[in-house]
XYZ file of N, CA, C and O in Angstrom:
332
model
N 41.145 217.349 145.409
C 41.873 218.438 145.600
C 40.314 219.142 146.642
O 38.879 219.024 146.116
N 40.627 219.428 147.373
C 39.348 219.654 148.367
C 38.823 221.379 148.330
O 39.656 221.805 149.056
N 37.848 221.963 147.715
C 37.858 222.985 148.075
C 36.580 223.388 149.453
O 35.883 223.108 148.781
N 37.327 224.279 149.869
C 36.866 225.684 151.151
C 35.373 225.956 150.293
O 35.606 226.509 149.486
N 34.713 226.189 151.537
C 33.318 227.153 151.082
C 33.785 228.762 150.613
O 33.252 229.189 149.619
N 35.395 229.063 150.729
C 34.897 229.890 151.309
C 36.018 230.609 149.231
O 35.506 231.781 148.552
N 36.605 228.971 149.020
C 37.316 229.425 148.464
C 36.635 229.155 147.268
O 36.519 230.125 145.648
N 35.888 228.549 146.749
C 34.933 228.499 145.873
C 33.888 229.442 145.140
O 33.550 230.314 144.449
N 33.411 230.170 146.436
C 32.922 232.151 146.220
C 33.568 232.957 145.625
O 33.266 233.533 144.951
N 35.221 232.854 146.709
C 35.731 233.470 145.775
C 35.807 233.230 144.302
O 36.430 234.739 143.150
N 36.137 232.126 143.793
C 36.161 231.859 142.109
C 34.681 231.906 141.585
O 34.888 232.115 140.335
N 33.463 232.057 142.181
C 32.425 232.497 141.825
C 32.555 234.200 141.648
O 32.020 234.633 140.573
N 33.856 234.943 142.551
C 32.946 235.950 142.586
C 34.238 237.098 141.593
O 33.565 237.405 140.439
N 35.226 236.098 141.086
C 36.191 236.237 139.837
C 35.432 236.000 139.049
O 35.587 236.797 137.672
N 34.944 234.955 138.941
C 33.939 234.375 137.577
C 32.792 235.421 137.373
O 32.913 235.373 136.123
N 32.433 235.432 138.182
C 31.018 236.958 137.245
C 31.648 238.091 136.846
O 31.187 238.731 137.079
N 32.796 238.688 137.847
C 33.428 239.597 137.506
C 33.901 239.813 136.269
O 33.518 240.852 135.556
N 34.778 238.350 135.819
C 34.850 238.450 134.030
C 34.494 238.506 133.788
O 34.412 238.721 132.375
N 32.935 237.770 134.154
C 31.981 237.906 133.146
C 30.976 238.575 132.937
O 30.058 239.822 131.323
N 30.914 239.888 134.170
C 30.306 241.521 133.940
C 30.976 242.123 133.573
O 29.912 242.614 131.976
N 32.789 242.386 133.185
C 33.502 242.656 132.641
C 33.328 242.444 130.633
O 33.327 243.898 129.823
N 32.984 241.251 130.148
C 32.543 240.794 129.152
C 31.591 241.476 128.365
O 31.415 241.886 127.487
N 30.580 241.473 129.249
C 29.039 241.862 128.632
C 28.995 242.954 128.461
O 28.506 243.587 127.880
N 30.135 243.954 130.181
C 30.209 245.413 129.100
C 31.034 245.505 127.663
O 30.113 246.551 127.687
N 31.932 244.704 127.823
C 32.291 245.371 126.429
C 30.917 245.033 125.517
O 31.291 245.340 124.808
N 30.623 243.940 125.100
C 29.627 243.298 124.468
C 28.407 245.072 124.463
O 28.086 245.432 123.076
N 28.263 245.170 125.024
C 27.272 246.446 125.244
C 27.942 247.326 125.300
O 27.247 248.379 124.018
N 28.478 248.078 125.008
C 29.646 248.964 124.443
C 29.437 248.905 123.046
O 29.302 250.122 122.000
N 29.340 247.423 122.345
C 29.755 248.107 120.866
C 28.010 247.787 120.661
O 28.153 248.126 119.169
N 27.049 246.784 121.106
C 26.173 246.774 120.919
C 25.603 248.932 120.418
O 24.528 248.833 119.418
N 26.431 249.109 121.885
C 25.805 251.130 121.602
C 26.912 251.740 120.587
O 25.720 252.223 119.528
N 27.639 251.223 120.062
C 28.301 251.532 118.652
C 27.644 251.539 117.393
O 27.211 252.658 116.782
N 26.845 250.225 117.665
C 25.981 249.895 115.691
C 24.566 250.861 116.215
O 24.248 251.948 114.827
N 24.333 250.693 117.210
C 23.414 251.731 117.679
C 23.281 253.171 117.305
O 22.085 253.398 116.751
N 24.626 253.515 117.654
C 24.410 254.994 117.589
C 24.253 255.322 115.507
O 24.406 256.069 115.646
N 24.896 254.318 114.814
C 24.792 254.157 112.906
C 23.715 253.615 113.068
O 23.278 253.421 111.174
N 22.647 253.632 113.611
C 21.063 252.975 113.275
C 22.008 251.857 112.006
O 21.128 251.293 111.590
N 22.625 250.000 113.068
C 22.499 249.228 112.170
C 22.781 248.456 112.899
O 23.532 248.661 114.294
N 22.559 247.012 112.619
C 22.485 245.829 113.361
C 23.708 244.703 113.194
O 23.439 245.049 112.710
N 23.133 244.118 113.854
C 24.518 242.656 113.369
C 24.303 242.192 111.614
O 25.204 241.749 111.321
N 22.733 242.451 111.629
C 22.316 242.237 110.493
C 22.382 242.677 108.899
O 21.779 242.287 108.076
N 22.566 243.546 109.239
C 21.659 244.944 108.203
C 22.950 245.181 106.861
O 24.039 244.753 107.462
N 22.426 245.071 106.049
C 23.673 245.312 105.287
C 24.278 246.574 105.181
O 24.263 247.733 105.288
N 25.521 246.537 104.398
C 26.864 247.546 105.037
C 27.122 248.096 103.571
O 27.810 248.794 103.457
N 26.172 247.548 102.396
C 25.764 247.782 101.076
C 24.248 249.116 100.369
O 23.219 248.218 100.705
N 24.926 249.703 99.240
C 23.450 250.307 98.512
C 22.889 249.601 98.013
O 23.558 248.040 97.730
N 21.511 249.286 97.364
C 21.428 248.918 96.250
C 21.875 248.462 94.925
O 21.978 247.950 94.099
N 22.777 249.667 94.783
C 23.736 249.450 93.270
C 25.423 248.503 93.990
O 25.964 248.523 92.670
N 25.239 247.740 95.179
C 26.830 247.787 95.437
C 27.839 247.783 96.168
O 28.704 248.337 95.953
N 27.109 249.347 96.435
C 28.623 250.687 96.876
C 28.156 250.581 98.509
O 27.756 250.135 98.932
N 29.541 250.796 99.614
C 29.666 250.766 100.530
C 28.497 252.051 100.923
O 28.043 253.030 100.415
N 27.420 251.827 102.023
C 26.078 252.692 102.242
C 27.102 253.940 102.913
O 28.215 253.830 103.321
N 26.251 255.670 102.515
C 27.684 256.747 102.776
C 26.895 257.325 103.868
O 27.031 257.798 104.901
N 25.913 256.389 104.672
C 25.129 256.634 105.733
C 25.452 256.517 107.300
O 24.877 257.063 108.989
N 26.622 255.271 106.935
C 26.844 255.236 108.095
C 28.596 254.742 107.924
O 29.304 255.431 107.043
N 29.662 254.600 109.340
C 30.634 254.971 109.255
C 31.156 253.221 109.574
O 30.710 252.356 110.821
N 31.787 252.659 108.014
C 32.254 251.315 108.099
C 33.174 250.694 108.554
O 33.034 249.396 109.503
N 33.750 251.286 108.948
C 35.124 250.774 109.853
C 34.117 250.567 111.630
O 34.888 249.651 112.310
N 33.838 251.252 112.008
C 32.547 252.007 113.500
C 32.384 250.294 113.359
O 32.285 249.572 113.944
N 31.422 250.723 112.846
C 29.735 249.433 112.649
C 30.974 248.010 111.911
O 30.848 246.699 113.072
N 32.005 247.713 111.042
C 32.507 246.101 110.913
C 33.791 245.761 111.968
O 33.592 245.014 112.856
N 33.556 246.723 113.117
C 34.710 246.450 114.412
C 34.079 246.407 115.951
O 34.286 246.016 116.091
N 32.663 247.517 115.416
C 31.850 247.119 116.745
C 30.998 245.325 116.167
O 30.586 244.182 117.008
N 30.387 244.621 115.469
C 30.790 243.531 114.473
C 31.283 242.653 115.009
O 30.951 241.529 116.183
N 32.550 242.987 114.906
C 33.762 241.886 114.826
C 34.482 241.649 116.803
O 34.451 240.598 117.369
N 33.551 242.877 117.415
C 34.162 242.683 118.785
C 32.741 242.102 119.274
O 32.760 241.063 120.534
N 31.795 242.127 119.282
C 30.623 241.980 119.591
C 31.354 239.601 119.103
O 30.571 239.799 120.408
N 31.364 239.782 118.325
C 31.477 237.644 117.651
C 32.474 237.850 119.236
O 32.214 236.905 119.465
N 33.459 238.170 118.909
C 35.120 237.989 119.773
C 34.116 237.681 121.016
O 34.888 237.001 121.526
N 33.771 238.492 121.888
C 33.305 239.204 122.938
C 32.299 237.208 123.257
O 32.637 237.825 124.553
N 31.752 237.696 122.595
C 30.438 236.398 123.211
C 31.138 235.083 122.812
O 31.421 233.930 124.108
N 32.720 234.738 121.792
C 32.994 233.412 122.276
C 34.157 233.905 123.596
O 33.732 232.510 124.254
N 34.749 234.411 124.064
C 35.218 234.423 125.028
C 34.132 234.106 126.071
O 34.363 234.198 126.921
N 32.992 234.252 126.059
C 31.944 234.291 127.048
C 31.531 233.219 127.097
O 31.241 232.458 128.235
N 30.944 232.696 125.692
C 31.229 231.312 125.196
C 31.993 229.877 126.415
O 32.123 229.336 127.292
N 33.342 231.102 125.617
C 34.763 229.689 126.044
C 34.884 230.189 128.309
O 35.313 229.494 128.398
N 34.623 230.723 128.457
C 34.716 231.458 130.331
C 33.412 230.110 130.775
O 33.799 229.790 131.433
N 32.784 230.138 129.923
C 31.586 229.418 130.672
C 31.941 227.854 130.692
O 31.886 227.460 131.631
N 32.190 227.655 129.835
C 32.537 226.134 129.125
C 33.766 225.849 129.841
O 33.743 224.418 130.806
N 35.270 226.773 129.476
C 35.989 225.814 130.240
C 36.103 226.118 131.923
O 36.328 224.945 133.027
N 34.902 226.435 132.990
C 34.882 226.483 134.249
C 33.450 225.860 134.797
O 33.324 225.829 135.620
N 33.108 224.942 133.296
C 31.909 223.804 133.780
C 33.041 222.964 135.030
O 31.356 221.910 135.548
N 33.398 222.577 135.013
C 35.060 221.425 134.812
C 34.372 221.117 137.474
O 34.332 222.098 137.468
C-alpha cells in the first residue's frame, strides 16, 4: 500500500494530536499532585503508619494512577505506530 505525502501528513497530524491530548492529561494529573505538595514517590503515610492528614489521599492516588495509565497510553501509541 502506497501512502501519498498528504495521507502521511494527515496521519502524522492525528498522531500528534493524540500525543498532545495524552500529555495534557498527564500535566493535569501532575498539577493535582503539585496542589497537594506531593510527588509520585512521596509517602502517603506518616511516621506512625497512619494516612497523612495534610493531603487528600483520593486526589493523590487518583492523580498517580492517571499519570501511570496515561504514560502507558502514550507509550503504546508510539509503539503501535512505529510500523
